[in-house]
């Protein structure tokens, strides 16, 4: 509880700091979204052809605080463990890929140019295209939409927090409601609801 005017004014300063930080970081994510920074273009990728599967794709999962799901496989005469992870994994038809890519199949993969240091090493190597017989089992467009959508949700939450914390800071005196309910709880729940509404309004963004 906040029991005095001075306490309330001190509390308001904290909301001002949070509001400014949310505005700064929210603007950063907004610029990334509208500029297409989350997208991977074909020009960002290096394609490697005529790779032969030695260990077919297998589903992997790590549970716990850093949980992760992915698909990995290996190729003949290549040290890399190729991984389909993150938004690429979200968009893949897992059953189709696991059933149709077999040992001995010839494929091509596409890797981000700034990840080329991981190619043909003992490191894992993320891929963004896996082609067999002219069929790409990964969906780059879907992957880009998923990644951009994640950035959009972050900036909407930060923008909502900015609005509500700015409102709390601007209040001339402490509302009686704040003696009953912690304003942090009100701001938190309100921000989630506002972000959800804004997301519905800006579905085409």
Tab-separated table of C-alpha atoms in Angstrom:
chain	number	residue	atom	x	y	z
A	1	UNK	CA	0.000	0.000	0.000
A	2	UNK	CA	0.974	3.607	-0.568
A	3	UNK	CA	0.180	5.571	2.597
A	4	UNK	CA	1.263	9.148	1.884
A	5	UNK	CA	1.429	11.714	-0.880
A	6	UNK	CA	5.234	11.593	-0.897
A	7	UNK	CA	5.161	7.803	-1.216
A	8	UNK	CA	2.768	8.102	-4.155
A	9	UNK	CA	4.947	10.708	-5.855
A	10	UNK	CA	7.991	8.462	-5.445
A	11	UNK	CA	6.019	5.568	-6.862
A	12	UNK	CA	4.987	7.690	-9.838
A	13	UNK	CA	8.641	8.363	-10.667
A	14	UNK	CA	9.133	4.625	-11.017
A	15	UNK	CA	6.219	4.418	-13.441
A	16	UNK	CA	7.739	7.269	-15.440
A	17	UNK	CA	11.019	5.362	-15.787
A	18	UNK	CA	9.179	2.205	-16.886
A	19	UNK	CA	7.079	4.216	-19.328
A	20	UNK	CA	10.123	5.802	-20.984
A	21	UNK	CA	11.958	2.473	-21.239
A	22	UNK	CA	8.899	0.781	-22.768
A	23	UNK	CA	8.612	3.595	-25.305
A	24	UNK	CA	12.284	3.275	-26.297
A	25	UNK	CA	12.322	-0.510	-26.611
A	26	UNK	CA	8.840	-0.604	-28.128
A	27	UNK	CA	9.952	1.844	-30.820
A	28	UNK	CA	12.982	-0.359	-31.524
A	29	UNK	CA	10.831	-3.450	-32.092
A	30	UNK	CA	8.283	-1.422	-34.094
A	31	UNK	CA	11.002	-0.239	-36.478
A	32	UNK	CA	12.268	-3.820	-36.865
A	33	UNK	CA	8.774	-5.028	-37.727
A	34	UNK	CA	7.897	-2.364	-40.297
A	35	UNK	CA	11.366	-2.502	-41.889
A	36	UNK	CA	11.151	-6.274	-42.425
A	37	UNK	CA	14.228	-6.953	-40.303
A	38	UNK	CA	12.799	-10.280	-39.152
A	39	UNK	CA	12.519	-11.575	-42.710
A	40	UNK	CA	15.062	-13.868	-44.342
A	41	UNK	CA	15.402	-13.214	-48.074
A	42	UNK	CA	16.745	-15.617	-50.661
A	43	UNK	CA	19.706	-13.279	-51.107
A	44	UNK	CA	20.617	-13.889	-47.438
A	45	UNK	CA	21.069	-17.604	-48.071
A	46	UNK	CA	23.844	-19.787	-49.446
A	47	UNK	CA	22.655	-22.999	-51.135
A	48	UNK	CA	24.580	-26.275	-50.962
A	49	UNK	CA	23.522	-28.969	-53.407
A	50	UNK	CA	24.134	-32.705	-53.876
A	51	UNK	CA	24.323	-33.545	-50.194
A	52	UNK	CA	23.556	-37.200	-49.414
A	53	UNK	CA	21.668	-38.131	-46.260
A	54	UNK	CA	23.607	-40.433	-43.924
A	55	UNK	CA	21.392	-40.197	-40.820
A	56	UNK	CA	17.770	-39.391	-41.724
A	57	UNK	CA	15.842	-36.581	-40.002
A	58	UNK	CA	14.857	-37.264	-36.402
A	59	UNK	CA	12.661	-35.341	-34.008
A	60	UNK	CA	14.451	-34.011	-30.920
A	61	UNK	CA	13.142	-32.348	-27.792
A	62	UNK	CA	14.741	-30.699	-24.782
A	63	UNK	CA	12.500	-30.105	-21.785
A	64	UNK	CA	12.858	-27.764	-18.853
A	65	UNK	CA	13.375	-24.014	-18.590
A	66	UNK	CA	15.164	-23.877	-21.962
A	67	UNK	CA	12.789	-26.247	-23.729
A	68	UNK	CA	13.267	-26.710	-27.439
A	69	UNK	CA	11.921	-28.842	-30.273
A	70	UNK	CA	13.802	-29.422	-33.494
A	71	UNK	CA	14.626	-31.874	-36.286
A	72	UNK	CA	18.194	-32.864	-37.078
A	73	UNK	CA	20.000	-34.974	-39.658
A	74	UNK	CA	23.472	-35.648	-41.056
A	75	UNK	CA	24.970	-36.003	-44.506
A	76	UNK	CA	27.821	-38.068	-45.955
A	77	UNK	CA	31.247	-36.363	-46.018
A	78	UNK	CA	29.972	-33.418	-43.958
A	79	UNK	CA	30.671	-32.900	-40.258
A	80	UNK	CA	27.654	-30.663	-39.613
A	81	UNK	CA	24.550	-31.708	-37.776
A	82	UNK	CA	21.865	-29.890	-39.731
A	83	UNK	CA	18.995	-28.531	-37.637
A	84	UNK	CA	15.483	-27.314	-38.393
A	85	UNK	CA	14.579	-25.215	-35.382
A	86	UNK	CA	12.761	-22.097	-34.198
A	87	UNK	CA	10.222	-20.628	-36.584
A	88	UNK	CA	11.383	-22.965	-39.360
A	89	UNK	CA	10.377	-25.912	-37.166
A	90	UNK	CA	7.050	-24.242	-36.330
A	91	UNK	CA	6.191	-24.093	-40.033
A	92	UNK	CA	7.454	-27.509	-41.155
A	93	UNK	CA	5.165	-30.451	-41.942
A	94	UNK	CA	6.996	-32.714	-39.531
A	95	UNK	CA	5.290	-35.984	-40.458
A	96	UNK	CA	5.844	-35.439	-44.179
A	97	UNK	CA	9.516	-34.570	-43.763
A	98	UNK	CA	10.294	-37.485	-41.428
A	99	UNK	CA	8.539	-39.976	-43.713
A	100	UNK	CA	9.883	-38.761	-47.051
A	101	UNK	CA	13.554	-37.938	-46.370
A	102	UNK	CA	15.524	-41.198	-46.180
A	103	UNK	CA	19.116	-42.371	-45.888
A	104	UNK	CA	20.810	-42.116	-49.293
A	105	UNK	CA	18.554	-39.326	-50.580
A	106	UNK	CA	20.233	-36.439	-52.390
A	107	UNK	CA	19.167	-33.035	-51.118
A	108	UNK	CA	20.120	-29.381	-51.096
A	109	UNK	CA	20.045	-27.059	-48.096
A	110	UNK	CA	20.168	-23.287	-47.649
A	111	UNK	CA	22.096	-21.629	-44.824
A	112	UNK	CA	22.319	-18.010	-43.769
A	113	UNK	CA	25.496	-16.493	-45.139
A	114	UNK	CA	26.538	-15.263	-41.693
A	115	UNK	CA	26.243	-18.860	-40.409
A	116	UNK	CA	28.636	-20.298	-42.993
A	117	UNK	CA	31.347	-20.753	-40.361
A	118	UNK	CA	29.208	-23.572	-38.939
A	119	UNK	CA	29.013	-25.439	-42.253
A	120	UNK	CA	31.002	-28.672	-42.432
A	121	UNK	CA	32.160	-28.338	-38.827
A	122	UNK	CA	31.217	-30.272	-35.716
A	123	UNK	CA	28.828	-27.478	-34.755
A	124	UNK	CA	25.099	-27.655	-35.357
A	125	UNK	CA	24.054	-25.798	-38.494
A	126	UNK	CA	20.603	-24.241	-38.863
A	127	UNK	CA	18.978	-24.497	-42.290
A	128	UNK	CA	16.141	-22.543	-43.922
A	129	UNK	CA	15.525	-24.708	-46.974
A	130	UNK	CA	15.613	-28.459	-47.558
A	131	UNK	CA	14.934	-29.541	-51.133
A	132	UNK	CA	14.531	-33.042	-52.505
A	133	UNK	CA	13.314	-33.646	-56.067
A	134	UNK	CA	12.424	-29.952	-56.478
A	135	UNK	CA	10.225	-30.012	-53.360
A	136	UNK	CA	11.125	-27.660	-50.527
A	137	UNK	CA	10.093	-29.104	-47.167
A	138	UNK	CA	10.603	-25.786	-45.385
A	139	UNK	CA	8.368	-22.744	-45.816
A	140	UNK	CA	10.414	-19.542	-45.739
A	141	UNK	CA	7.354	-17.308	-46.112
A	142	UNK	CA	5.642	-18.935	-43.132
A	143	UNK	CA	8.881	-18.698	-41.118
A	144	UNK	CA	9.124	-14.971	-41.846
A	145	UNK	CA	5.494	-14.392	-40.844
A	146	UNK	CA	6.018	-16.244	-37.555
A	147	UNK	CA	9.194	-14.334	-36.685
A	148	UNK	CA	7.681	-10.974	-37.609
A	149	UNK	CA	4.564	-11.823	-35.617
A	150	UNK	CA	6.701	-12.449	-32.546
A	151	UNK	CA	8.364	-9.058	-32.891
A	152	UNK	CA	4.968	-7.436	-33.383
A	153	UNK	CA	3.591	-8.968	-30.188
A	154	UNK	CA	6.594	-7.706	-28.220
A	155	UNK	CA	6.217	-4.128	-29.423
A	156	UNK	CA	2.445	-4.166	-28.782
A	157	UNK	CA	2.987	-5.310	-25.184
A	158	UNK	CA	5.681	-2.666	-24.654
A	159	UNK	CA	3.493	0.018	-26.265
A	160	UNK	CA	0.581	-0.996	-24.027
A	161	UNK	CA	2.814	-0.833	-20.956
A	162	UNK	CA	3.996	2.611	-22.073
A	163	UNK	CA	0.423	3.897	-22.327
A	164	UNK	CA	-0.771	2.554	-18.980
A	165	UNK	CA	2.333	3.470	-16.981
A	166	UNK	CA	2.210	6.963	-18.507
A	167	UNK	CA	-1.431	7.272	-17.399
A	168	UNK	CA	-0.538	6.211	-13.849
A	169	UNK	CA	2.328	8.727	-13.799
A	170	UNK	CA	0.011	11.516	-14.986
A	171	UNK	CA	-2.632	10.950	-12.298
A	172	UNK	CA	-2.815	14.056	-10.053
A	173	UNK	CA	-3.484	11.943	-6.969
A	174	UNK	CA	-3.599	8.317	-5.964
A	175	UNK	CA	-6.949	6.679	-6.867
A	176	UNK	CA	-8.731	4.913	-4.012
A	177	UNK	CA	-8.747	1.774	-6.163
A	178	UNK	CA	-4.976	1.560	-5.674
A	179	UNK	CA	-5.556	1.087	-1.927
A	180	UNK	CA	-7.473	-2.071	-2.767
A	181	UNK	CA	-5.622	-3.431	-5.788
A	182	UNK	CA	-1.893	-3.079	-6.447
A	183	UNK	CA	-1.478	-0.744	-9.462
A	184	UNK	CA	1.230	-3.058	-10.806
A	185	UNK	CA	-1.415	-5.780	-11.149
A	186	UNK	CA	-3.815	-3.398	-12.882
A	187	UNK	CA	-1.110	-2.212	-15.289
A	188	UNK	CA	0.020	-5.778	-16.012
A	189	UNK	CA	-3.436	-7.176	-16.756
A	190	UNK	CA	-4.480	-4.014	-18.591
A	191	UNK	CA	-1.399	-4.135	-20.796
A	192	UNK	CA	-2.081	-7.729	-21.839
A	193	UNK	CA	-5.708	-6.904	-22.690
A	194	UNK	CA	-4.751	-3.737	-24.557
A	195	UNK	CA	-2.029	-5.548	-26.497
A	196	UNK	CA	-4.549	-8.244	-27.466
A	197	UNK	CA	-7.016	-5.615	-28.703
A	198	UNK	CA	-4.322	-3.747	-30.631
A	199	UNK	CA	-3.176	-7.021	-32.183
A	200	UNK	CA	-6.699	-7.675	-33.470
A	201	UNK	CA	-6.909	-4.142	-34.853
A	202	UNK	CA	-3.517	-4.362	-36.595
A	203	UNK	CA	-3.741	-7.903	-37.996
A	204	UNK	CA	-2.591	-6.711	-41.425
A	205	UNK	CA	0.537	-4.981	-40.078
